[in-house]
mmCIF file of C-alpha atoms in Angstrom:
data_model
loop_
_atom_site.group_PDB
_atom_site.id
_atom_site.type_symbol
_atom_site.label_atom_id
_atom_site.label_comp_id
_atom_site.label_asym_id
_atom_site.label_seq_id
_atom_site.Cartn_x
_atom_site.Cartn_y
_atom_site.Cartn_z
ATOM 1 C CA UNK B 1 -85.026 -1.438 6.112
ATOM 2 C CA UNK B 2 -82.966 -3.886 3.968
ATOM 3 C CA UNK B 3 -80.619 -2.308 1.184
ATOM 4 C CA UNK B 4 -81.515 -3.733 -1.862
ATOM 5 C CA UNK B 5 -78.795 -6.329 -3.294
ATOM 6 C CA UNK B 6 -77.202 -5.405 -6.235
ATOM 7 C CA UNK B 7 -77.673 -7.527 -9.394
ATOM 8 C CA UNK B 8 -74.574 -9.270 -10.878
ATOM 9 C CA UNK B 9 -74.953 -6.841 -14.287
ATOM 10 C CA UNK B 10 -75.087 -3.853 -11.743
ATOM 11 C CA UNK B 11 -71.499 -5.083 -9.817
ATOM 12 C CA UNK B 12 -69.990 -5.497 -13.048
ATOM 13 C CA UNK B 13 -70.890 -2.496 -14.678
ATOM 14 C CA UNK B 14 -69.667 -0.486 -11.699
ATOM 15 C CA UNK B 15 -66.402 -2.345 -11.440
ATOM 16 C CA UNK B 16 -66.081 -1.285 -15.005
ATOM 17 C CA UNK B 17 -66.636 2.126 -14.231
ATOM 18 C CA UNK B 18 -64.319 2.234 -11.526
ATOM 19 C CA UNK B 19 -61.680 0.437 -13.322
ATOM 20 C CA UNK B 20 -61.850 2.986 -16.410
ATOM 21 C CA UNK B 21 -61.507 6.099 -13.499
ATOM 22 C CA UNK B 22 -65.315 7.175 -13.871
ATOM 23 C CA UNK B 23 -68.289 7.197 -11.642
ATOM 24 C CA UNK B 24 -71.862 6.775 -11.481
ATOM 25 C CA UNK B 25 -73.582 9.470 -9.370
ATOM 26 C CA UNK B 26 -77.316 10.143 -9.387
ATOM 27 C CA UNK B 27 -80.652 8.495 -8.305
ATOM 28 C CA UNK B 28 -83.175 8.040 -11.328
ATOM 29 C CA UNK B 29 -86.241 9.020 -10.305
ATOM 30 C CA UNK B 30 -88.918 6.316 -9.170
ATOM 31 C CA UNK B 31 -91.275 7.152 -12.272
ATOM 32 C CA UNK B 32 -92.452 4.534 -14.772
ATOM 33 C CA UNK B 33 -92.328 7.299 -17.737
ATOM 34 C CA UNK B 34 -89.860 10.199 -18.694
ATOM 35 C CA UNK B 35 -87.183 11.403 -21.250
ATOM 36 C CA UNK B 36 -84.291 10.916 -20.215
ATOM 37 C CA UNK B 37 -81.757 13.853 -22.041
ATOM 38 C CA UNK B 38 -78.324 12.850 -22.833
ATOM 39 C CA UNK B 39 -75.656 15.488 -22.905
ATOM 40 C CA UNK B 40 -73.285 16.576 -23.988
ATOM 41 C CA UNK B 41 -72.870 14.022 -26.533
ATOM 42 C CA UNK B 42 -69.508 14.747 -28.597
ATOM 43 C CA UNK B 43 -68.082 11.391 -28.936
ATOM 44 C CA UNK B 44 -68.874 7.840 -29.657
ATOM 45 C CA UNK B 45 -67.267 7.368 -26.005
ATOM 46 C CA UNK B 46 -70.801 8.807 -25.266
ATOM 47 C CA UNK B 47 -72.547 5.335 -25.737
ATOM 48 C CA UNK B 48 -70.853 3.024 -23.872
ATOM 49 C CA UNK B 49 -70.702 4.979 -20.878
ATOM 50 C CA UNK B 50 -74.476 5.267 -21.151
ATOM 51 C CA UNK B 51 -74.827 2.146 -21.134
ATOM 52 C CA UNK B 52 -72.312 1.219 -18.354
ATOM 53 C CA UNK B 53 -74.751 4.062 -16.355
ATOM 54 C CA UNK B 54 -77.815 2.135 -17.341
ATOM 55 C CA UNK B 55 -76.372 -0.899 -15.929
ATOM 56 C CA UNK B 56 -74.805 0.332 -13.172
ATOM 57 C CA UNK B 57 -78.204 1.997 -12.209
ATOM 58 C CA UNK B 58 -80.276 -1.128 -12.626
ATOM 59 C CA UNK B 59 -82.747 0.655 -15.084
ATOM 60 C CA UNK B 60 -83.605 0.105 -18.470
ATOM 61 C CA UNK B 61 -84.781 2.250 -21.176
ATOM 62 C CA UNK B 62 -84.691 2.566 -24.806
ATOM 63 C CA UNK B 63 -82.783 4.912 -26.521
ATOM 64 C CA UNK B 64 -82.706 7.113 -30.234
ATOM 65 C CA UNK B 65 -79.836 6.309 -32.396
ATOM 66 C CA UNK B 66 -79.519 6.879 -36.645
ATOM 67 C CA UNK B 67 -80.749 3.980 -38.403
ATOM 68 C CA UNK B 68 -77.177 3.824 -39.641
ATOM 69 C CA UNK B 69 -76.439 1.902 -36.274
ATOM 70 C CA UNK B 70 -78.717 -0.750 -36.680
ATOM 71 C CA UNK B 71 -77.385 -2.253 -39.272
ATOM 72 C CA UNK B 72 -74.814 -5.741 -39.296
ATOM 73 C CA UNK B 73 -72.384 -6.560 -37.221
ATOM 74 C CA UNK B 74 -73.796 -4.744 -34.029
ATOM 75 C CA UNK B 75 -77.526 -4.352 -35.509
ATOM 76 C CA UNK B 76 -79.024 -6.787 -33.275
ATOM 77 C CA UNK B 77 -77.384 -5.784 -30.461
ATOM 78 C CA UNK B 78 -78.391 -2.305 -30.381
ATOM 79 C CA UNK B 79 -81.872 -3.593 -30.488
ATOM 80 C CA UNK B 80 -81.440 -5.772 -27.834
ATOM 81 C CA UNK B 81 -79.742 -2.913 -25.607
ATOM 82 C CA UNK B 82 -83.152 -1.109 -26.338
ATOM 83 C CA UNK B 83 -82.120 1.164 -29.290
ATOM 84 C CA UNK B 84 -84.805 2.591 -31.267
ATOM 85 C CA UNK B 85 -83.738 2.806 -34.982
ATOM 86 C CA UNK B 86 -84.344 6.526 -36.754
ATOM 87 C CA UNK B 87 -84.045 7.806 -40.326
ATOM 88 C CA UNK B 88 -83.002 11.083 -39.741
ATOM 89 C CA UNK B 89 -83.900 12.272 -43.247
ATOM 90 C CA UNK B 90 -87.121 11.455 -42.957
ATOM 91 C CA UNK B 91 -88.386 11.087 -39.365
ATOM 92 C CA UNK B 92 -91.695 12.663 -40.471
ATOM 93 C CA UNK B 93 -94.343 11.702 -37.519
ATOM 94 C CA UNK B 94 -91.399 10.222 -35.313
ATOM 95 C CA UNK B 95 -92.447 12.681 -31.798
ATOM 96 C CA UNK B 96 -96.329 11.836 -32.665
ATOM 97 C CA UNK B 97 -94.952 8.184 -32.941
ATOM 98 C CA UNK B 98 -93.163 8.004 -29.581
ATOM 99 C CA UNK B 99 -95.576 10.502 -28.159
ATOM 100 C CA UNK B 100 -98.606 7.544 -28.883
ATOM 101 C CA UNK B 101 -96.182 4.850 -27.514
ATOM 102 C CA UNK B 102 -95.823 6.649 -24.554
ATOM 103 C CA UNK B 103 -99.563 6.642 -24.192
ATOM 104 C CA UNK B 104 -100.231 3.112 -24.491
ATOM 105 C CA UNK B 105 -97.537 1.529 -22.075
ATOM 106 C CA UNK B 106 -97.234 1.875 -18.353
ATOM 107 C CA UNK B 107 -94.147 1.906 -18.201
ATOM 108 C CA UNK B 108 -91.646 3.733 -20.587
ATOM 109 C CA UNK B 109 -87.980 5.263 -20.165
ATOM 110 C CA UNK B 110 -86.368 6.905 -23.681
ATOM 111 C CA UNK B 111 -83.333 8.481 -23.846
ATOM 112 C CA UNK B 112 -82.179 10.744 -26.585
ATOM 113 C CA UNK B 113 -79.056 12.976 -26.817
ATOM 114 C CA UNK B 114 -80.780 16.401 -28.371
ATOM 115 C CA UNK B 115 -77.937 17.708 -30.070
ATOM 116 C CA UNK B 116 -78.453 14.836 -32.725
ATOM 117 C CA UNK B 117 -74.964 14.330 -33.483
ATOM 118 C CA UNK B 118 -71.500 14.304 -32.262
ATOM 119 C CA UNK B 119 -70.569 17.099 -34.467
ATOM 120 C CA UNK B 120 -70.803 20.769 -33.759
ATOM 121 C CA UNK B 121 -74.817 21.964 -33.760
ATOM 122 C CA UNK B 122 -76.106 25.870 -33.278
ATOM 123 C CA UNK B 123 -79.092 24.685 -31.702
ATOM 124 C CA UNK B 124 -80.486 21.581 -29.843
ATOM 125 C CA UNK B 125 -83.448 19.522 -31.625
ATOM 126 C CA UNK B 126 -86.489 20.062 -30.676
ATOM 127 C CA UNK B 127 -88.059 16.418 -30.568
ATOM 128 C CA UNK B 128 -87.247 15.520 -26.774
ATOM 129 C CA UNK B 129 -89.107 18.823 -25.778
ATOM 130 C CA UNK B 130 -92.532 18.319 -27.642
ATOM 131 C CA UNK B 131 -92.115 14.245 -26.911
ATOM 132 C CA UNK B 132 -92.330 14.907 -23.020
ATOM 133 C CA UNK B 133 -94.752 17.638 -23.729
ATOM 134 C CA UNK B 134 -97.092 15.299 -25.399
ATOM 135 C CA UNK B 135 -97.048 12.709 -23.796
ATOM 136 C CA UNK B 136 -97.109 14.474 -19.861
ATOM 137 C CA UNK B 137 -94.183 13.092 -18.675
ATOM 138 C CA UNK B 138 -91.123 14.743 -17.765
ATOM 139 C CA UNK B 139 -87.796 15.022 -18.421
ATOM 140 C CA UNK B 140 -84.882 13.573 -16.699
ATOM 141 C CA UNK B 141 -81.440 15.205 -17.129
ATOM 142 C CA UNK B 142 -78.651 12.050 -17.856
ATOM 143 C CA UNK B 143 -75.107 13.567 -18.288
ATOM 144 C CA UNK B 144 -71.363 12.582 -19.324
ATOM 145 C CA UNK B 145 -68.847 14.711 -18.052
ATOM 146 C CA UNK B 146 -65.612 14.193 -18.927
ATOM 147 C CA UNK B 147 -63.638 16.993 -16.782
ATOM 148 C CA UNK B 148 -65.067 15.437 -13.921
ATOM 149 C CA UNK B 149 -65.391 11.951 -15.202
ATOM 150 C CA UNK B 150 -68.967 11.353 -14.560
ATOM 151 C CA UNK B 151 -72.082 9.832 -15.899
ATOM 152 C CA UNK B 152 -74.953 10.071 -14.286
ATOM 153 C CA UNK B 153 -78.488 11.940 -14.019
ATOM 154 C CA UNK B 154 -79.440 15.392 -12.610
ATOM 155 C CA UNK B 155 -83.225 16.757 -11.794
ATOM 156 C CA UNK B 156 -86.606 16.364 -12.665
ATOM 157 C CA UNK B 157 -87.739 19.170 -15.179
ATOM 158 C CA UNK B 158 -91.097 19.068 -16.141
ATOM 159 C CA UNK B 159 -91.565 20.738 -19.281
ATOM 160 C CA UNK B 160 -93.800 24.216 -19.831
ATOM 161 C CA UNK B 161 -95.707 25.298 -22.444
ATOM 162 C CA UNK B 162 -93.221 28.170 -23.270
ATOM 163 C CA UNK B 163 -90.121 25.695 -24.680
ATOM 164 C CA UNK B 164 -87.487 28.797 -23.924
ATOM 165 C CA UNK B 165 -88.570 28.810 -20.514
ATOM 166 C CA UNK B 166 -87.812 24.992 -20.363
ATOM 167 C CA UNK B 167 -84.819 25.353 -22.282
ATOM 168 C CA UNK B 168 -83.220 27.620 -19.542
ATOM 169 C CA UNK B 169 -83.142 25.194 -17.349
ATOM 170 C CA UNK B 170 -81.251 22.727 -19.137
ATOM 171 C CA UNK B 171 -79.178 25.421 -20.045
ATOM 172 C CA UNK B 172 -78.265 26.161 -16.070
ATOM 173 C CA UNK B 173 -78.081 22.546 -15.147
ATOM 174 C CA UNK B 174 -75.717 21.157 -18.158
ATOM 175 C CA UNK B 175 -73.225 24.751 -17.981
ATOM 176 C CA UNK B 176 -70.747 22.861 -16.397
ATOM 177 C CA UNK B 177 -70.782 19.516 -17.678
ATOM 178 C CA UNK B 178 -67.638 19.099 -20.594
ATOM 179 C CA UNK B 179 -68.007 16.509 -23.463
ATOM 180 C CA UNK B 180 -64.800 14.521 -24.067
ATOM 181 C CA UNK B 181 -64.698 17.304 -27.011
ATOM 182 C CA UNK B 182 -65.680 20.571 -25.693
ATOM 183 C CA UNK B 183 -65.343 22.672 -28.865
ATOM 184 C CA UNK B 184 -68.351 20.821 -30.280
ATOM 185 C CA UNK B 185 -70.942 21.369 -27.800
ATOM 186 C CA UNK B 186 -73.681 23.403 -29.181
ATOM 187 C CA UNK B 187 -75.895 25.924 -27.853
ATOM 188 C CA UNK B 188 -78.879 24.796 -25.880
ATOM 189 C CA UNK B 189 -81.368 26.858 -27.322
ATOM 190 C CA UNK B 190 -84.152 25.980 -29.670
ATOM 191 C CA UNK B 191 -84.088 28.674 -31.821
ATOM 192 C CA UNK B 192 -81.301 29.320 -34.848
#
């Protein structure tokens, strides 16, 4: 069998990688829906290096950020690198919203980081979780560790009914993986 040849974006990207001292590692699974988890996410460092990973990987997928983002100079890029614009204030309907999209394409990838923030949480959100749920598909688990200077994607977890039971194994899985700023990773757990 032929190796597949790598795209010009996907040489680039993992030149980039290389040149910056990090490394893509991981095989996204061949499935044409999922939500793809992003964590830790402690930094703005977090972005770019998902990016570089989505590149590097030859996939695309959309992605969750605060409406704050979209806005001039980088707006229309954001949107163009697949970003999904959210009030966080007011997200009322937002899971049953991406839950419906999810049902009417064939072929969907969204990634969201749970925590919600770079900044210190006590618990993940909840909205990845009851997304996948609702929509059948499972979750993918992306990662960015900076002790080992990696960015990549884990397992398959397909989500239970009982979201603690879920949550555990995220919780095994990400234990060793080390934001660029440790002391604000949160708990994975879903309740306070």
């Amino acid at each position: 069998m032929l190796a597949q040849k790598l795209t010009f974006s996907q040489l680039l990207a993992q030149a980039v990688l290389k040149l910056v001292g990090w490394e893509a590692i991981g095989t996204f699974p061949d499935l044409s829906k999922f939500v793809l988890v992003g964590a830790p996410h402690t930094s703005n460092w977090d972005f770019p290096l998902t990016m570089l990973l989505m590149f590097a990987k030859g996939l695309r997928f959309n992605w969750i950020g605060k409406a704050s983002l979209f806005r001039w100079p980088f707006g229309g890029l954001f949107h163009r690198l697949g970003g999904i614009p959210v009030k966080r204030d007011s997200s009322q309907n937002f899971v049953q919203q991406i839950v419906a999209t999810f049902e009417h394409s064939t072929h969907m990838i969204i990634a969201i980081a749970p925590e919600g923030t770079r900044s210190l949480v006590t618990r993940w959100k909840t909205g990845f979780y009851y997304m996948a749920v609702g929509a059948k598909v499972p979750l993918v688990l992306g990662f960015v560790d900076y002790k080992r200077r990696q960015v990549g994607v884990g397992p398959v977890v397909y989500p239970s009914a009982d979201i603690e039971e879920t949550f555990a194994q995220l919780r095994l899985f990400y234990a060793d993986k080390k934001g660029r700023y440790p002391h604000k990773q949160g708990e994975i757990t879903s309740t306070l």
